[in-house]
Amino acid sequence: MEYLPNGCLRDYLQKNQHRLEHRSLLLYAWQICKGMEYLGAQRCVHRDLATRNILVESETHVKIGDFGLAKLLPQDKEYYVVQEPGQSPVFWYAPESLADNVFSRASDIWSFGVLLYELFTYSNKSRSPSEEFLRMMGTEKAVQIICHLLELLKDNRRLPAPAGCPVEVRPPPSKAWWGSQGSPAPVTPPSLSPGLCADAELLGFLPRHQTHLQRAGTQN
């Protein structure tokens, strides 16, 4: 088993926020995106994509880890229905996963959007996805979290766009994971996008920045 002394991306972001520029965050996002594209091509659904499950090999290289919840899609279906009980990272889940335990490449794309939010908040504990959604729910709704979370998502309530987040990283309004500052997102995220890295459908910065990101990724 490979040992990566820098630990997980969540802790790495928290410890190194003062020196990590957006260029580095964009590089990590691109590498994770490419990793998820590969997993999708193998018909593998990760189901737990979050900064805590991304491992840092070096300052310019991260890797997807923790496949404990991963599932291979059946050959005759493009989704998987989870039937075994157990705890789940619900605040990273797509609505169909919360409502019906259905997981697919599309639900991994949703989780990738939540991961982008984590990246550009430097995994700040007070602004974590769970803390943000719990604030939206209010303390009186701290029980039956899944039901209340589904209500929020159906009402087009989303995580706020991180302060200072590059415009290129924010998806178009018609494909928003996050809401604009102080307002809910207008529609559902890009759950139907056919590929995680297809011509900047998810990462609008790739056409302009892909060359220098690739070059930076080889310097390890």
Coordinates of C-alpha atoms in Angstrom, one line a residue:
M1 CA 0.0 0.0 0.0
E2 CA 1.3 3.4 -1.0
Y3 CA 2.2 5.8 1.9
L4 CA 1.5 9.5 1.3
P5 CA 2.9 11.5 4.3
N6 CA 1.0 14.7 3.4
G7 CA -2.2 13.0 4.4
C8 CA -5.7 14.0 3.1
L9 CA -6.5 17.1 1.1
R10 CA -8.9 18.4 3.7
D11 CA -6.2 18.6 6.4
Y12 CA -3.6 19.8 3.8
L13 CA -5.8 22.7 2.8
Q14 CA -6.4 23.8 6.3
K15 CA -2.7 23.7 7.2
N16 CA -1.5 25.4 4.1
Q17 CA -4.2 27.9 3.2
H18 CA -1.8 30.8 3.6
R19 CA 0.4 29.7 0.7
L20 CA -1.9 27.8 -1.6
E21 CA -3.0 30.0 -4.5
H22 CA -6.0 29.4 -6.8
R23 CA -3.6 28.0 -9.4
S24 CA -2.9 25.1 -7.0
L25 CA -6.6 24.6 -6.2
L26 CA -7.4 24.5 -10.0
L27 CA -4.7 21.9 -10.5
Y28 CA -6.1 19.7 -7.8
A29 CA -9.6 20.1 -9.2
W30 CA -8.4 19.1 -12.7
Q31 CA -6.5 16.1 -11.4
I32 CA -9.5 14.9 -9.4
C33 CA -11.7 15.5 -12.4
K34 CA -9.4 13.4 -14.6
G35 CA -9.3 10.6 -12.0
M36 CA -13.1 10.5 -11.8
E37 CA -13.3 10.4 -15.6
Y38 CA -11.1 7.3 -15.5
L39 CA -13.2 5.7 -12.8
G40 CA -16.3 6.4 -14.8
A41 CA -14.8 4.7 -17.8
Q42 CA -14.3 1.6 -15.7
R43 CA -17.9 1.8 -14.6
C44 CA -16.9 2.5 -11.1
V45 CA -19.0 4.9 -8.9
H46 CA -16.9 6.3 -6.0
R47 CA -19.9 7.4 -3.8
D48 CA -17.7 9.3 -1.3
L49 CA -15.9 12.0 -3.2
A50 CA -14.7 14.6 -0.7
T51 CA -11.5 16.3 0.3
R52 CA -11.1 13.9 3.2
N53 CA -10.8 11.1 0.7
I54 CA -8.3 12.8 -1.6
L55 CA -4.6 12.0 -0.8
V56 CA -1.8 14.5 -1.3
E57 CA 1.3 13.0 -2.9
S58 CA 3.1 16.3 -3.3
E59 CA 2.3 20.0 -3.6
T60 CA 1.4 19.4 -7.3
H61 CA -0.1 16.0 -7.2
V62 CA -3.2 14.6 -5.5
K63 CA -4.9 11.2 -5.8
I64 CA -8.4 9.8 -5.2
G65 CA -8.5 7.4 -2.3
D66 CA -10.8 5.6 0.1
F67 CA -12.9 3.3 -2.1
G68 CA -14.8 1.8 0.8
L69 CA -18.1 2.8 -0.6
A70 CA -17.3 2.4 -4.3
K71 CA -19.4 0.2 -6.5
L72 CA -19.1 -1.2 -10.0
L73 CA -22.1 -0.5 -12.1
P74 CA -24.0 -3.5 -13.5
Q75 CA -23.4 -4.1 -17.2
D76 CA -27.0 -3.6 -18.0
K77 CA -27.6 -0.4 -16.0
E78 CA -26.0 3.1 -15.6
Y79 CA -26.8 3.3 -11.9
Y80 CA -26.6 1.3 -8.7
V81 CA -29.2 1.0 -6.0
V82 CA -27.6 0.7 -2.5
Q83 CA -29.5 -1.7 -0.2
E84 CA -27.2 -2.3 2.7
P85 CA -27.7 -0.1 5.8
G86 CA -24.9 2.2 7.1
Q87 CA -23.8 5.7 7.6
S88 CA -23.5 7.9 4.5
P89 CA -21.9 11.3 3.7
V90 CA -25.3 12.7 3.0
F91 CA -24.2 16.4 2.6
W92 CA -22.2 15.3 -0.5
Y93 CA -25.0 13.3 -2.0
A94 CA -27.2 14.1 -5.0
P95 CA -31.0 14.3 -4.5
E96 CA -31.6 10.9 -6.1
S97 CA -29.1 9.3 -3.8
L98 CA -30.7 10.8 -0.7
A99 CA -34.3 10.0 -1.8
D100 CA -33.8 6.5 -3.4
N101 CA -30.3 5.3 -2.7
V102 CA -29.5 5.6 -6.4
F103 CA -25.9 6.2 -7.4
S104 CA -24.3 6.8 -10.8
R105 CA -21.6 8.8 -12.5
A106 CA -24.1 11.7 -12.3
S107 CA -24.2 11.5 -8.5
D108 CA -20.4 11.5 -8.4
I109 CA -20.5 14.7 -10.5
W110 CA -22.7 16.3 -7.9
S111 CA -20.3 15.2 -5.1
F112 CA -17.5 16.7 -7.3
G113 CA -19.3 20.0 -7.1
V114 CA -19.4 19.8 -3.3
L115 CA -15.7 19.0 -3.4
L116 CA -15.0 22.1 -5.4
Y117 CA -16.8 24.1 -2.7
E118 CA -14.5 22.5 -0.1
L119 CA -11.5 23.3 -2.2
F120 CA -12.2 27.0 -2.5
T121 CA -13.2 27.3 1.2
Y122 CA -9.9 25.6 2.1
S123 CA -12.0 23.0 3.9
N124 CA -12.7 25.5 6.6
K125 CA -14.5 23.6 9.4
S126 CA -17.0 26.4 10.1
R127 CA -18.0 26.5 6.5
S128 CA -18.1 22.8 5.7
P129 CA -21.0 21.5 3.6
S130 CA -22.5 19.9 6.7
E131 CA -22.3 23.2 8.7
E132 CA -23.7 25.3 5.9
F133 CA -26.7 23.0 5.3
L134 CA -27.4 22.6 9.0
R135 CA -27.5 26.4 9.3
M136 CA -30.0 26.5 6.5
M137 CA -32.1 23.9 8.2
G138 CA -32.1 25.7 11.6
T139 CA -31.5 24.1 14.9
E140 CA -35.1 22.9 15.2
K141 CA -34.5 20.7 12.2
A142 CA -31.4 18.9 13.4
V143 CA -33.2 15.6 13.4
Q144 CA -34.4 13.8 10.3
I145 CA -31.5 15.4 8.4
I146 CA -32.0 13.6 5.1
C147 CA -35.7 14.7 4.8
H148 CA -34.8 18.3 5.5
L149 CA -31.8 18.3 3.3
L150 CA -34.0 17.0 0.4
E151 CA -36.5 19.8 1.1
L152 CA -33.7 22.4 0.8
L153 CA -32.4 20.9 -2.5
K154 CA -35.9 20.7 -3.9
D155 CA -36.3 24.4 -3.0
N156 CA -33.1 25.1 -5.0
R157 CA -31.1 26.0 -1.9
R158 CA -27.4 25.4 -2.5
L159 CA -24.1 26.0 -0.9
P160 CA -23.0 29.6 -1.2
A161 CA -20.3 30.4 -3.7
P162 CA -17.0 30.6 -1.8
A163 CA -15.6 34.2 -1.5
G164 CA -13.0 34.9 -4.0
C165 CA -13.7 31.8 -6.1
P166 CA -12.6 32.3 -9.7
V167 CA -15.6 32.9 -12.0
E168 CA -14.2 30.2 -14.4
V169 CA -14.8 27.6 -11.7
R170 CA -18.4 28.5 -11.1
P171 CA -20.7 26.5 -13.4
P172 CA -23.2 28.3 -15.6
P173 CA -26.4 29.3 -13.9
S174 CA -28.2 26.5 -15.7
K175 CA -25.8 23.9 -14.2
A176 CA -25.2 25.4 -10.7
W177 CA -24.1 23.4 -7.7
W178 CA -23.8 26.5 -5.6
G179 CA -26.0 29.5 -5.2
S180 CA -24.8 33.0 -5.8
Q181 CA -24.0 35.0 -2.7
G182 CA -27.1 35.3 -0.7
S183 CA -29.5 33.6 -3.0
P184 CA -30.4 30.0 -3.9
A185 CA -29.2 28.4 -7.1
P186 CA -31.9 28.5 -9.9
V187 CA -31.9 24.9 -11.0
T188 CA -30.4 21.5 -10.4
P189 CA -26.6 20.8 -11.0
P190 CA -25.2 19.1 -14.0
S191 CA -26.4 15.6 -13.1
L192 CA -26.9 14.7 -16.7
S193 CA -23.5 15.7 -18.0
P194 CA -22.0 12.7 -19.9
G195 CA -18.4 13.2 -18.8
L196 CA -16.6 14.8 -15.9
C197 CA -14.0 16.6 -18.1
A198 CA -15.8 16.9 -21.4
D199 CA -14.7 20.2 -23.0
A200 CA -15.1 22.3 -19.9
E201 CA -18.7 21.4 -19.3
L202 CA -17.8 21.2 -15.7
L203 CA -14.5 23.1 -15.4
G204 CA -14.8 26.2 -17.6
F205 CA -11.1 27.1 -17.0
L206 CA -9.7 24.0 -18.7
P207 CA -9.5 25.3 -22.3
R208 CA -7.4 28.3 -21.3
H209 CA -5.4 26.7 -18.4
Q210 CA -5.0 23.0 -19.3
T211 CA -1.5 23.3 -20.7
H212 CA 0.1 25.0 -17.7
L213 CA -1.9 22.7 -15.4
Q214 CA -0.5 19.6 -17.1
R215 CA 3.0 21.1 -17.0
A216 CA 2.7 21.8 -13.3
G217 CA 1.3 18.3 -12.6
T218 CA 4.5 16.8 -14.0
Q219 CA 6.8 18.6 -11.7
N220 CA 6.8 16.1 -8.9

